[in-house]
Coordinates of C-alpha atoms and ligand atoms in Angstrom, one line a residue:
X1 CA 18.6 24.0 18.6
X2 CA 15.0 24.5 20.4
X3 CA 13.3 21.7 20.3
X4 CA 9.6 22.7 20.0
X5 CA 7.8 19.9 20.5
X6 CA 8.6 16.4 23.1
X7 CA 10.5 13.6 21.4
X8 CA 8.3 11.2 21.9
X9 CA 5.3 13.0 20.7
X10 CA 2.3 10.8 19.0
X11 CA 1.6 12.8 15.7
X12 CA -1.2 11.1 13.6
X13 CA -4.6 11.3 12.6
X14 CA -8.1 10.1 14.3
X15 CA -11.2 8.6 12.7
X16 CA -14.1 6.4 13.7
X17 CA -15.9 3.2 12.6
X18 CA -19.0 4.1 11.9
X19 CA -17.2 7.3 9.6
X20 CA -14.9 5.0 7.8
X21 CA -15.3 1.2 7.6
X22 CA -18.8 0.6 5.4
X23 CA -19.1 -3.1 5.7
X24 CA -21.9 -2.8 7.4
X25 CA -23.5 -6.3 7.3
X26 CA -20.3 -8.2 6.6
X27 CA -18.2 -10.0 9.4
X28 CA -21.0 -10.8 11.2
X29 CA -21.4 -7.2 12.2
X30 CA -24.7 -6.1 13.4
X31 CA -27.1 -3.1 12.9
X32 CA -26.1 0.0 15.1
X33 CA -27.5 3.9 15.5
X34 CA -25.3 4.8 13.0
X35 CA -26.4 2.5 10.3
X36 CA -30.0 4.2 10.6
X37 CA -29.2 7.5 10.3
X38 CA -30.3 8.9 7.0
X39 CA -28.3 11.6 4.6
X40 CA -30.8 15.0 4.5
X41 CA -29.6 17.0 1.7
X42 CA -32.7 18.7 1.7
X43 CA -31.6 20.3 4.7
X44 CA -29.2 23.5 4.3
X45 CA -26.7 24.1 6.8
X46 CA -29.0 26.8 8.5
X47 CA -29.9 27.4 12.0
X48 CA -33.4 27.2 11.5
X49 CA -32.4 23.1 10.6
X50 CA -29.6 23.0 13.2
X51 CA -29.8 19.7 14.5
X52 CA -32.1 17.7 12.8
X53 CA -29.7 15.7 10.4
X54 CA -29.4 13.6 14.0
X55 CA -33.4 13.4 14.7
X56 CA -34.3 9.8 14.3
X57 CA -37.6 8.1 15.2
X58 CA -39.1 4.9 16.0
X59 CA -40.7 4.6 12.6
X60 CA -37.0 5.6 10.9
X61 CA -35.7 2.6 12.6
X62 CA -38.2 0.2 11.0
X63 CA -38.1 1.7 8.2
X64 CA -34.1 1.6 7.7
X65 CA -34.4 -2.0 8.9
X66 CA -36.1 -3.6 5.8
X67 CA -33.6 -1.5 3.4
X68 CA -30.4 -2.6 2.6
X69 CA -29.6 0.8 0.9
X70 CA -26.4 2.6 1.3
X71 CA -27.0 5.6 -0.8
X72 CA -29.2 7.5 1.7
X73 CA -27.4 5.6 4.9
X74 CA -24.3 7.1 4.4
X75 CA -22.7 5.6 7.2
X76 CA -23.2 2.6 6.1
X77 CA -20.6 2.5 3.6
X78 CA -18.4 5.1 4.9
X79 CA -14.9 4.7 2.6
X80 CA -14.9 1.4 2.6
X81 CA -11.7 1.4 5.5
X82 CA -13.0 -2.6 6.1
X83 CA -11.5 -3.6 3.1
X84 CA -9.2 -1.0 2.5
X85 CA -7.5 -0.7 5.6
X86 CA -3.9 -1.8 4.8
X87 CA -4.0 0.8 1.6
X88 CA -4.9 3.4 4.5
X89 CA -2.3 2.7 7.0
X90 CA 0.2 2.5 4.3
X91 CA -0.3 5.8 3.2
X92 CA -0.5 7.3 7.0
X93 CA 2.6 5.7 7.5
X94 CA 4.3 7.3 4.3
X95 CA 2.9 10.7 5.9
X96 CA 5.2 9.3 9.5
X97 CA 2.2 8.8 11.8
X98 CA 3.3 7.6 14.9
X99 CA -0.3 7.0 16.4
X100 CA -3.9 6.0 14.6
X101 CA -7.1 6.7 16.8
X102 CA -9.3 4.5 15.5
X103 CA -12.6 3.2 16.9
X104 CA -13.8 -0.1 17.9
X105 CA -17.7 -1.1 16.6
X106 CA -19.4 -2.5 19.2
X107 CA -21.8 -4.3 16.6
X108 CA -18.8 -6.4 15.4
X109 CA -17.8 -7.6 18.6
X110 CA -21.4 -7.9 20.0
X111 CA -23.8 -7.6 17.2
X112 CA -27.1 -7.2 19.0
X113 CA -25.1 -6.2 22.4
X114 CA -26.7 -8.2 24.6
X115 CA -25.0 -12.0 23.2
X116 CA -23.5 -14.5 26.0
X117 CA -20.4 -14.6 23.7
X118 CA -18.3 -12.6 21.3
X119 CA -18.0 -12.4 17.3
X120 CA -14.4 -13.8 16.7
X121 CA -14.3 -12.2 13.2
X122 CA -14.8 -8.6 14.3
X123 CA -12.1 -9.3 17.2
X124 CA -9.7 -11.2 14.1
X125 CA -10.7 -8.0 12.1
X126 CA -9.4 -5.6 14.6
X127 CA -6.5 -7.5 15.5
X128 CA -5.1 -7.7 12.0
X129 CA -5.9 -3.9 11.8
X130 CA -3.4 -3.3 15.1
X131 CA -0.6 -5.6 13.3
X132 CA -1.0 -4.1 10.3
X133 CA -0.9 -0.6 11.7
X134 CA 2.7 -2.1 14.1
X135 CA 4.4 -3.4 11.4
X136 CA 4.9 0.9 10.4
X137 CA 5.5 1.4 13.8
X138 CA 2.0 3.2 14.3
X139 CA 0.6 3.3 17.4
X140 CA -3.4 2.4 18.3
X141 CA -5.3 4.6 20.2
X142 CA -8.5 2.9 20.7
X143 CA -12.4 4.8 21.5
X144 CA -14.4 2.2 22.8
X145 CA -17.6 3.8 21.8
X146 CA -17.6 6.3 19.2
X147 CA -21.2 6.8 18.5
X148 CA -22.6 3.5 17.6
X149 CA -24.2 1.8 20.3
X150 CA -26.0 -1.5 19.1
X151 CA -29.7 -0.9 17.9
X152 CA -30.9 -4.1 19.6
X153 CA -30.1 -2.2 22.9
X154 CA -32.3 0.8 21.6
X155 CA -34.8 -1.1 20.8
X156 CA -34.6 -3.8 23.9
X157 CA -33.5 -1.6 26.4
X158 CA -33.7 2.2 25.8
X159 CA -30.1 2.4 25.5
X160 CA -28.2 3.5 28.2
X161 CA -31.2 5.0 30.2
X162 CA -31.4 1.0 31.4
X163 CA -29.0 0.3 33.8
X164 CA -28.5 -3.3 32.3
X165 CA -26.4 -1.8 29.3
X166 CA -23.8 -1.0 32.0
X167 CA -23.2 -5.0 31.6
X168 CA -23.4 -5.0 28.1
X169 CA -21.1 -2.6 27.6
X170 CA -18.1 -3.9 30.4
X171 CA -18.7 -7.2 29.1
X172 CA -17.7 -5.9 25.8
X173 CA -14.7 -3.8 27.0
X174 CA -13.6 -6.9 28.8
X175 CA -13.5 -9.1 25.7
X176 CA -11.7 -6.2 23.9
X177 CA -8.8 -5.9 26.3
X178 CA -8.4 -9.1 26.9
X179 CA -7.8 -10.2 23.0
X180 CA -6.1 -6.5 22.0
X181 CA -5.1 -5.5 25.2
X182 CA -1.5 -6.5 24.8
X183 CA -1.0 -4.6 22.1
X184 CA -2.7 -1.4 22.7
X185 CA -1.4 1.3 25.2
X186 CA -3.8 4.6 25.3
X187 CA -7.5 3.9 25.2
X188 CA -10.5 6.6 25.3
X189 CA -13.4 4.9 26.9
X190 CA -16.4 7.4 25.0
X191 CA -16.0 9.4 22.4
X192 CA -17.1 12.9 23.1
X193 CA -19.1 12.2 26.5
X194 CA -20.3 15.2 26.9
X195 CA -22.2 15.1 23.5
X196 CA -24.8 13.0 25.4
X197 CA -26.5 15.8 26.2
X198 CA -26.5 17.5 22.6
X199 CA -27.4 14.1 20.6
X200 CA -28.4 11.9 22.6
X201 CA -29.5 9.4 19.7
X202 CA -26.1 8.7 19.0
X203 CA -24.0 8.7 22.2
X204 CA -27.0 7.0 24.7
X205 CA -29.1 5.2 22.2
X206 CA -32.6 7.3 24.0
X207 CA -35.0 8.3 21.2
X208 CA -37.2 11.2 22.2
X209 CA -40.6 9.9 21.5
X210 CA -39.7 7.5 24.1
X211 CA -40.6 10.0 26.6
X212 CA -43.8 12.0 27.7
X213 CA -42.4 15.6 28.8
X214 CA -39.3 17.2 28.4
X215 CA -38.4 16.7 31.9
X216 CA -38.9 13.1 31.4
X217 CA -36.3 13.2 28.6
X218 CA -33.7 15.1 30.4
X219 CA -34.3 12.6 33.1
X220 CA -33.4 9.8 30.7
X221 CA -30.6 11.8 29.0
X222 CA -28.2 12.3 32.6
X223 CA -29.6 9.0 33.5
X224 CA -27.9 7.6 31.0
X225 CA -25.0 9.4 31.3
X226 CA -24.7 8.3 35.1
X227 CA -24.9 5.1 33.5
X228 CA -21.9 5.7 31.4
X229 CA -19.9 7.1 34.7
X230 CA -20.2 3.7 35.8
X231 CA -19.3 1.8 33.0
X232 CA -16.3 4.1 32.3
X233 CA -15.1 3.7 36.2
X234 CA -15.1 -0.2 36.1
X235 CA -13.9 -0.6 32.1
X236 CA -10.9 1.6 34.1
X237 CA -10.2 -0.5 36.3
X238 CA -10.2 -3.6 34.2
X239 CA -7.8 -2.3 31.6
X240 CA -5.4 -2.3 34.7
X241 CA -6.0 -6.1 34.8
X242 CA -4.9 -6.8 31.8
X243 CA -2.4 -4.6 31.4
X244 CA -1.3 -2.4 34.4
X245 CA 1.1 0.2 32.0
X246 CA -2.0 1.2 29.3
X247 CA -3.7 4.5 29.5
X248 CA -6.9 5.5 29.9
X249 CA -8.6 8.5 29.2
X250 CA -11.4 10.5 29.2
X251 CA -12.7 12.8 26.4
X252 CA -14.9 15.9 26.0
X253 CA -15.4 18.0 23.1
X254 CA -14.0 21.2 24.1
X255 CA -16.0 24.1 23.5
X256 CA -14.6 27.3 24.6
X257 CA -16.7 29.5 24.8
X258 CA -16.5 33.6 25.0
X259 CA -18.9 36.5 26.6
X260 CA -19.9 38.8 23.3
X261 CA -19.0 41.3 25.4
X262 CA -17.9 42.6 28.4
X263 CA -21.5 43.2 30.4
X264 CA -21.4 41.0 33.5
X265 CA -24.2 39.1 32.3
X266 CA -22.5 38.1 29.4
X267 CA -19.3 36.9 31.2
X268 CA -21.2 35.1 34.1
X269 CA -22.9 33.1 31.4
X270 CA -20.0 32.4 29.4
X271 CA -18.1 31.3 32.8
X272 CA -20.4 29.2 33.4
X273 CA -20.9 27.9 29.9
X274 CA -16.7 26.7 30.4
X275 CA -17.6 25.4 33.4
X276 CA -20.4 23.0 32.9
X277 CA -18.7 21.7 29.6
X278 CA -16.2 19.7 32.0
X279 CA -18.8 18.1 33.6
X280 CA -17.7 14.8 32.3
X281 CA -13.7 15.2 32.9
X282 CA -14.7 16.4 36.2
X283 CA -16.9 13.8 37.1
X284 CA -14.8 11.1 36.0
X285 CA -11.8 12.9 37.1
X286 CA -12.8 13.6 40.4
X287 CA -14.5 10.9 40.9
X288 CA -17.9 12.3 41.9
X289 CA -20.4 14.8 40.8
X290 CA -19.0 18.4 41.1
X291 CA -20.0 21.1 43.4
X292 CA -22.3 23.0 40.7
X293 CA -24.2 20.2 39.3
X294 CA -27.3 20.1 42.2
X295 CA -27.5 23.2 40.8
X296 CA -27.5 22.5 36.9
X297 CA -29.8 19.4 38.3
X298 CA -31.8 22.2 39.6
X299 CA -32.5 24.8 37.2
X300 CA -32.4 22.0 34.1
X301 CA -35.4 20.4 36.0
X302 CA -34.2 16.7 35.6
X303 CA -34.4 13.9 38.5
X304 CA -31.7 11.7 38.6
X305 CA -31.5 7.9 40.4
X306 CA -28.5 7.4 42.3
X307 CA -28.3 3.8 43.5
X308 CA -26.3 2.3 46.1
X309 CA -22.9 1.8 46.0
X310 CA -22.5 4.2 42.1
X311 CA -21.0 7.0 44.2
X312 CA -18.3 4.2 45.5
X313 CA -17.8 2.9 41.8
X314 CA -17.4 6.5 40.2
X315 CA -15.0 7.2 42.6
X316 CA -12.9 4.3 41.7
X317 CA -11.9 5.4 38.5
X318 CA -8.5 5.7 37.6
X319 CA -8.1 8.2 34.3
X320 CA -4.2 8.9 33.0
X321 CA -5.0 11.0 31.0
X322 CA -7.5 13.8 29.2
X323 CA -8.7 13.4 25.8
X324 CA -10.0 16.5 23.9
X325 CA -11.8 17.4 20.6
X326 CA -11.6 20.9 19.5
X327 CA -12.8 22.6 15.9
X328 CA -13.7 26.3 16.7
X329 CA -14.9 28.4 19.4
X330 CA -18.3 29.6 20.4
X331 CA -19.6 33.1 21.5
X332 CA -22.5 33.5 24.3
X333 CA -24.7 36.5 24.9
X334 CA -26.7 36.6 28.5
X335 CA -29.7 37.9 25.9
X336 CA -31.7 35.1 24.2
X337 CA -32.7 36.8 21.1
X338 CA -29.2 37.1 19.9
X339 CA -28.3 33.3 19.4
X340 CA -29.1 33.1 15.0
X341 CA -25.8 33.5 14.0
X342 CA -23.2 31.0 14.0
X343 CA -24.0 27.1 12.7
X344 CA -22.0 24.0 13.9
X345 CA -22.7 20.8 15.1
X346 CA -22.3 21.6 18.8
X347 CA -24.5 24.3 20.1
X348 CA -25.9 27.5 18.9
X349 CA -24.2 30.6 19.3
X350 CA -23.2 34.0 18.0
X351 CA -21.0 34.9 14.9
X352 CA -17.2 36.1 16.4
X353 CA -16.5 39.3 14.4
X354 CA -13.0 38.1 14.9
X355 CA -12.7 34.9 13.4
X356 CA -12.9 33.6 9.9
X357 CA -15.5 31.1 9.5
X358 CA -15.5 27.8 7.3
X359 CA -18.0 26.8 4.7
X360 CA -19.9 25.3 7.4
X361 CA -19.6 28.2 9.8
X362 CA -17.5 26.6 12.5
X363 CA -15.3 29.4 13.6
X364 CA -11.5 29.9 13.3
X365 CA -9.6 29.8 16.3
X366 CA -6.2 29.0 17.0
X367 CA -6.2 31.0 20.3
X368 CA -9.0 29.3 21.6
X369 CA -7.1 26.4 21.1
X370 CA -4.2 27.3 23.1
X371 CA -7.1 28.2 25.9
X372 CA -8.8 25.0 25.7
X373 CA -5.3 23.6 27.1
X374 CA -4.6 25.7 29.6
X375 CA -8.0 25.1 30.6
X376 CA -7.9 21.6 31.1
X377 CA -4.3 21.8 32.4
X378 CA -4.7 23.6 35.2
X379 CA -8.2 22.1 36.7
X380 CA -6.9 18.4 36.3
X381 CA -2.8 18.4 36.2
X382 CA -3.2 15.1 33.6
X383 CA -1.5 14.6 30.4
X384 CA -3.5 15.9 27.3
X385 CA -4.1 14.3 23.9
X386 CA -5.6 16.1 21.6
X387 CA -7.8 13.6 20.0
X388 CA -9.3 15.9 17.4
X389 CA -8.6 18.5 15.7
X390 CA -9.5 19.6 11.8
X391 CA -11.0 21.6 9.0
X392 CA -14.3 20.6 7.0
X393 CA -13.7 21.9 3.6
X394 CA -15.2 21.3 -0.1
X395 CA -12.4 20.3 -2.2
X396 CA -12.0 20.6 -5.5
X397 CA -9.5 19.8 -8.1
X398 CA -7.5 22.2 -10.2
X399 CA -6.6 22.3 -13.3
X400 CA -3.7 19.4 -13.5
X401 CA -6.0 17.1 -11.2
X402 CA -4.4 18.2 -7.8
X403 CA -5.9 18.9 -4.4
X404 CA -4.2 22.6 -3.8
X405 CA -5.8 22.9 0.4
X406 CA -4.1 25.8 1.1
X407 CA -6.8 26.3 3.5
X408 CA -6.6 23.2 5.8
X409 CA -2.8 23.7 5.9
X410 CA -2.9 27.1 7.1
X411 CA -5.8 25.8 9.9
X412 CA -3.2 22.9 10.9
X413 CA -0.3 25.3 10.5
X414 CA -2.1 27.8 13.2
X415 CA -3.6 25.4 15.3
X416 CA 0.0 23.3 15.7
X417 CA 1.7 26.4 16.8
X418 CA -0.9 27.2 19.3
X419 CA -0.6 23.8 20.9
X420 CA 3.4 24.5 20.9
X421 CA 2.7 27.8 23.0
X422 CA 0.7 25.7 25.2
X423 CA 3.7 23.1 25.1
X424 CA 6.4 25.7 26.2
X425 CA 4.1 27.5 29.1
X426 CA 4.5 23.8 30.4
X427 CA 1.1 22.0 29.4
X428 CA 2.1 18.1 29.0
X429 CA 0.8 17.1 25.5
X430 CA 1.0 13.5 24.5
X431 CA 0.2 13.8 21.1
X432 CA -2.2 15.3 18.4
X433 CA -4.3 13.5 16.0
X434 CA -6.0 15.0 13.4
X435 CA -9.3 14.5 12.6
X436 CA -10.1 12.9 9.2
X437 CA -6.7 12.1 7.9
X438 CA -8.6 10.4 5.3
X439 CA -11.8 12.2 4.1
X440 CA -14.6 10.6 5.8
X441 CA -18.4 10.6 6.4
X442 CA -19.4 14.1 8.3
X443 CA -20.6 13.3 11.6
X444 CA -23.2 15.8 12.0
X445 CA -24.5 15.9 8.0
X446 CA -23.4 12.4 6.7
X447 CA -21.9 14.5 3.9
X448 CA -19.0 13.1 2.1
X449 CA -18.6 16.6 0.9
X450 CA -17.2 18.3 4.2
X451 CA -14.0 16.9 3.9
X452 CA -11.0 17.2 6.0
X453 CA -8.7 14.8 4.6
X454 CA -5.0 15.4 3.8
X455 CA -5.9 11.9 1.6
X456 CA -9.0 12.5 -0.9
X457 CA -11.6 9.8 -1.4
X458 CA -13.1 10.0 -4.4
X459 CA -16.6 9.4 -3.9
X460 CA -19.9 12.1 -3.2
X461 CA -22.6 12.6 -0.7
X462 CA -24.5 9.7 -2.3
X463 CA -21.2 6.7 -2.1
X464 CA -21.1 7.7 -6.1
X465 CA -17.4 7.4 -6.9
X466 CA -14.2 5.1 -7.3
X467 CA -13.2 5.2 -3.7
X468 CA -9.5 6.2 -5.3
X469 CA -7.2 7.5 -2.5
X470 CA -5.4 10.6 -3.9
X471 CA -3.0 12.8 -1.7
X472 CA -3.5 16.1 -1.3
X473 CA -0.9 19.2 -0.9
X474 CA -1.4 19.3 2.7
X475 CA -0.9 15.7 2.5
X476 CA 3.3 16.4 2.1
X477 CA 2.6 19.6 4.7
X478 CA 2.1 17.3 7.6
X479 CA 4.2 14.8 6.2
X480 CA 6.7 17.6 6.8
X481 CA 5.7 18.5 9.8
X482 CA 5.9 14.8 11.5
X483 CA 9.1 14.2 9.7
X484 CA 11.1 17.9 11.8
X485 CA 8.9 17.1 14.7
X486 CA 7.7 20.3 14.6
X487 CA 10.5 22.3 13.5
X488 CA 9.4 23.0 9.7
X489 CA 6.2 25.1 11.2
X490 CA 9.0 27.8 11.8
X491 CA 11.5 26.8 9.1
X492 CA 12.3 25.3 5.9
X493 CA 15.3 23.7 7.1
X494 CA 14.9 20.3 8.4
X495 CA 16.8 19.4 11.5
X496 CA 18.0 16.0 12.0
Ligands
BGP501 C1 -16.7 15.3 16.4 C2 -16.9 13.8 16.2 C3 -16.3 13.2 15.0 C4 -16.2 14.1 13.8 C5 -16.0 15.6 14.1 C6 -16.2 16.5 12.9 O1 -17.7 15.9 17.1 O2 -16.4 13.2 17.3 O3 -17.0 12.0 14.8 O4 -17.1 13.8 12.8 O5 -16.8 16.0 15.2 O6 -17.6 16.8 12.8 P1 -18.4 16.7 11.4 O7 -18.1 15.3 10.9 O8 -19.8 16.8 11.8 O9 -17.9 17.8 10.6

């Protein structure tokens, strides 16, 4: 019998801290971006709003610091994973999950970032998490950073715009290989690097305001994204130290992107649009900045400090392996006036006539998919993981109390057998895990409503609710999936 997909192959799920745990001043843990970020429901998802659930100001910040209020700071409270963790992994391993990605919060290791020594409960809280998550045979996959930066290095420091938070943050990523190291074999240094450039609130800690002219804030932006080249080259090498057989990888949210149509103008753009979303992989990959990016530098107007001796430490970095988010697919027209269309948390664009869309208008794209690996194969020859992947939905119960998701199981259903296509051309695929297992606080609305759970948590856009876990259909979908290793996606029999 074919096998479709490697034997070895990490199925599983991914989620983040600042998404999932709550907790937020327990454990010693201190304040980071997320916990300031405010729910806006009186923002629709429209294009005229597109991007300012993220917006956060200097007065926000003081404001959020005198409240202890999780109703409006969503993240705050999350799904409660802190304390319900070992309920979590239980039911991840009754699905078969061979891997959890999971993030680290910086804030519980380092509550203010810049401390002389570590938190020993948030490194106790994560280690318990790893042996809990063993003892079912799950693998961790650890993110470093998944955006939640400590606020005291905002505040202090201006984030990573300061070169000082390069410190911080390899003193941190010391502390956590040397008390989890052992046990953890695939890390992902920052979530999403590339997003730096979209929200830079969340991924480099640099507020706006900060900053007199735009050019001054661009500055700022790659500055601090130079900053986080460094960081991610030595935290690299130190893994090595501690233990030479872990991986590390690199991670960019991939956004495919095609022309709208076939005018020159529009394919140049959307080339190039492919192209300078692999800045980061090829930067850390390649270990310098790549041929195009003077001019990027150029036309984007931005001035960039490059010390002595950060060429020599990019360069150094020694990536196993590329990480890759991936939700939908984006259209690009050389003509301005055309980008209203399409809405998503990534960048504007124009509707794919196509693709179905979802509720939130990310469009469906299980072909785009399939590019994204190729992509990425054939400019870095590294193993792949797809690190995200999933389907924001409203979910509501039918008649007998059951979660019926037809809809996320046909998206995982499509999307699984495009990654096999890309798995028999030849593209090496460590392993897939989907995002939000669990249903978990939106990233880009701090909605509880866009879920993408194949487990429900009962609770609403406010943290209203009894934090029940209940499974959903597609819950015993992927189940079935994991248990074939592939096979049921192309039949009903299972193979032993
Ligand atoms: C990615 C983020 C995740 C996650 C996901 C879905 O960009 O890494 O944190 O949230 O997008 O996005 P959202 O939660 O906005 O629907």
């Amino acid at each position: 019998m074919k096998s479709y997909f490697p034997k070895d192959f990490l199925w599983g799920g991914a989620i983040a801290a600042n998404q999932c745990e709550g907790g937020w001043d327990e454990g010693g843990k201190g304040l980071s971006v997320a916990d300031v970020i405010t729910l806006k429901p009186e923002l629709s998802i429209s294009m005229e709003n597109f991007g300012k659930h993220w917006e956060v100001t200097h007065a926000g910040i003081e404001k959020a610091k005198l409240t202890m209020d999780t109703r409006m700071y969503p993240r705050r409270r999350g799904i409660q994973f802190y304390h319900h963790y070992k309920e979590d992994i239980k039911l991840f391993a009754e699905m078969g999950f061979k891997a959890l990605r999971f993030s680290i919060a910086w804030t519980r290791i380092f509550p203010n970032g810049d401390e002389d020594s570590h938190n020993e409960e948030g490194i106790q809280y994560y280690s318990d998490l790893i042996d809990c998550m063993l003892s079912y045979g799950i693998k961790a996959i650890v993110t470093i950073n998944h955006y939640d930066m400590p606020l005291h290095l905002v505040k202090k420091y201006q984030g990573w715009q300061s070169r000082e938070t390069i410190a911080f943050f390899t003193k941190y990523t010391e502390v956590l290989f040397r008390y989890l190291g052992d046990r953890v074999d695939k890390w992902i240094v920052f979530n999403e690097m590339d997003s730096a450039i979209r929200h830079p609130f969340t991924s480099l800690g640099i507020l706006e305001e900060d900053y007199e002219s735009e050019i001054e804030y661009k500055s700022a932006i790659y500055q601090g994204l130079h900053h986080q080249f460094i960081a991610a080259s030595i935290t690299s090498n130190q893994l090595k130290k501690y233990n030479e057989k872990a991986m590390m990888g690199c991670m960019v949210t991939k956004l495919t992107t095609y022309p709208e149509t076939c005018s020159p103008a529009d394919v140049y753009l959307a080339e190039k649009r492919n192209r300078e979303n692999m800045l980061v992989t090829d930067v850390l990959i390649q270990g310098k900045y790549p041929w195009y990016f003077e001019e990027l530098k150029e036309k984007e107007g931005f001035v960039l400090e490059i010390a002595d001796g950060d060429m020599q430490q990019i360069a150094k970095g020694k990536f196993d392996y590329i990480a890759f988010s991936y939700y939908m697919s984006l259209v690009v027209s050389a003509d301005e006036n055309k980008c209203e269309n399409a809405v998503g948390n990534f960048s504007k664009g124009i509707k794919n006539p196509y693709l179905k869309e979802s509720e939130w208008g990310w469009q469906i794209d299980p072909v785009g998919f399939k590019t994204s690996f190729i992509q990425l194969y054939e400019r870095y020859h590294l193993p792949i993981l797809v690190a995200e992947n999933g389907f924001g939905a409203k979910d509501e119960k039918d008649a007998e109390g059951k979660f019926i998701d037809d809809y996320r199981i046909d998206y995982l259903k499509e999307h699984l057998k495009a990654m096999n296509e890309a798995i028999q051309m030849g593209v090496e695929v460590l392993g897939y895990t989907w995002w939000g297992p669990i249903d978990l606080v939106s990233a880009s609305t701090s909605q509880m409503s866009k879920r993408y759970g194949f487990i429900h948590v009962d609770s609403d856009d406010f943290g209203e609710g009894s934090y029940t876990r209940t499974r959903k259909k597609s819950f015993f979908e992927y189940k079935k999936i994991i248990a074939s290793n592939g096979q049921s996606l192309y039949t009903d029999e299972l193979i032993d």
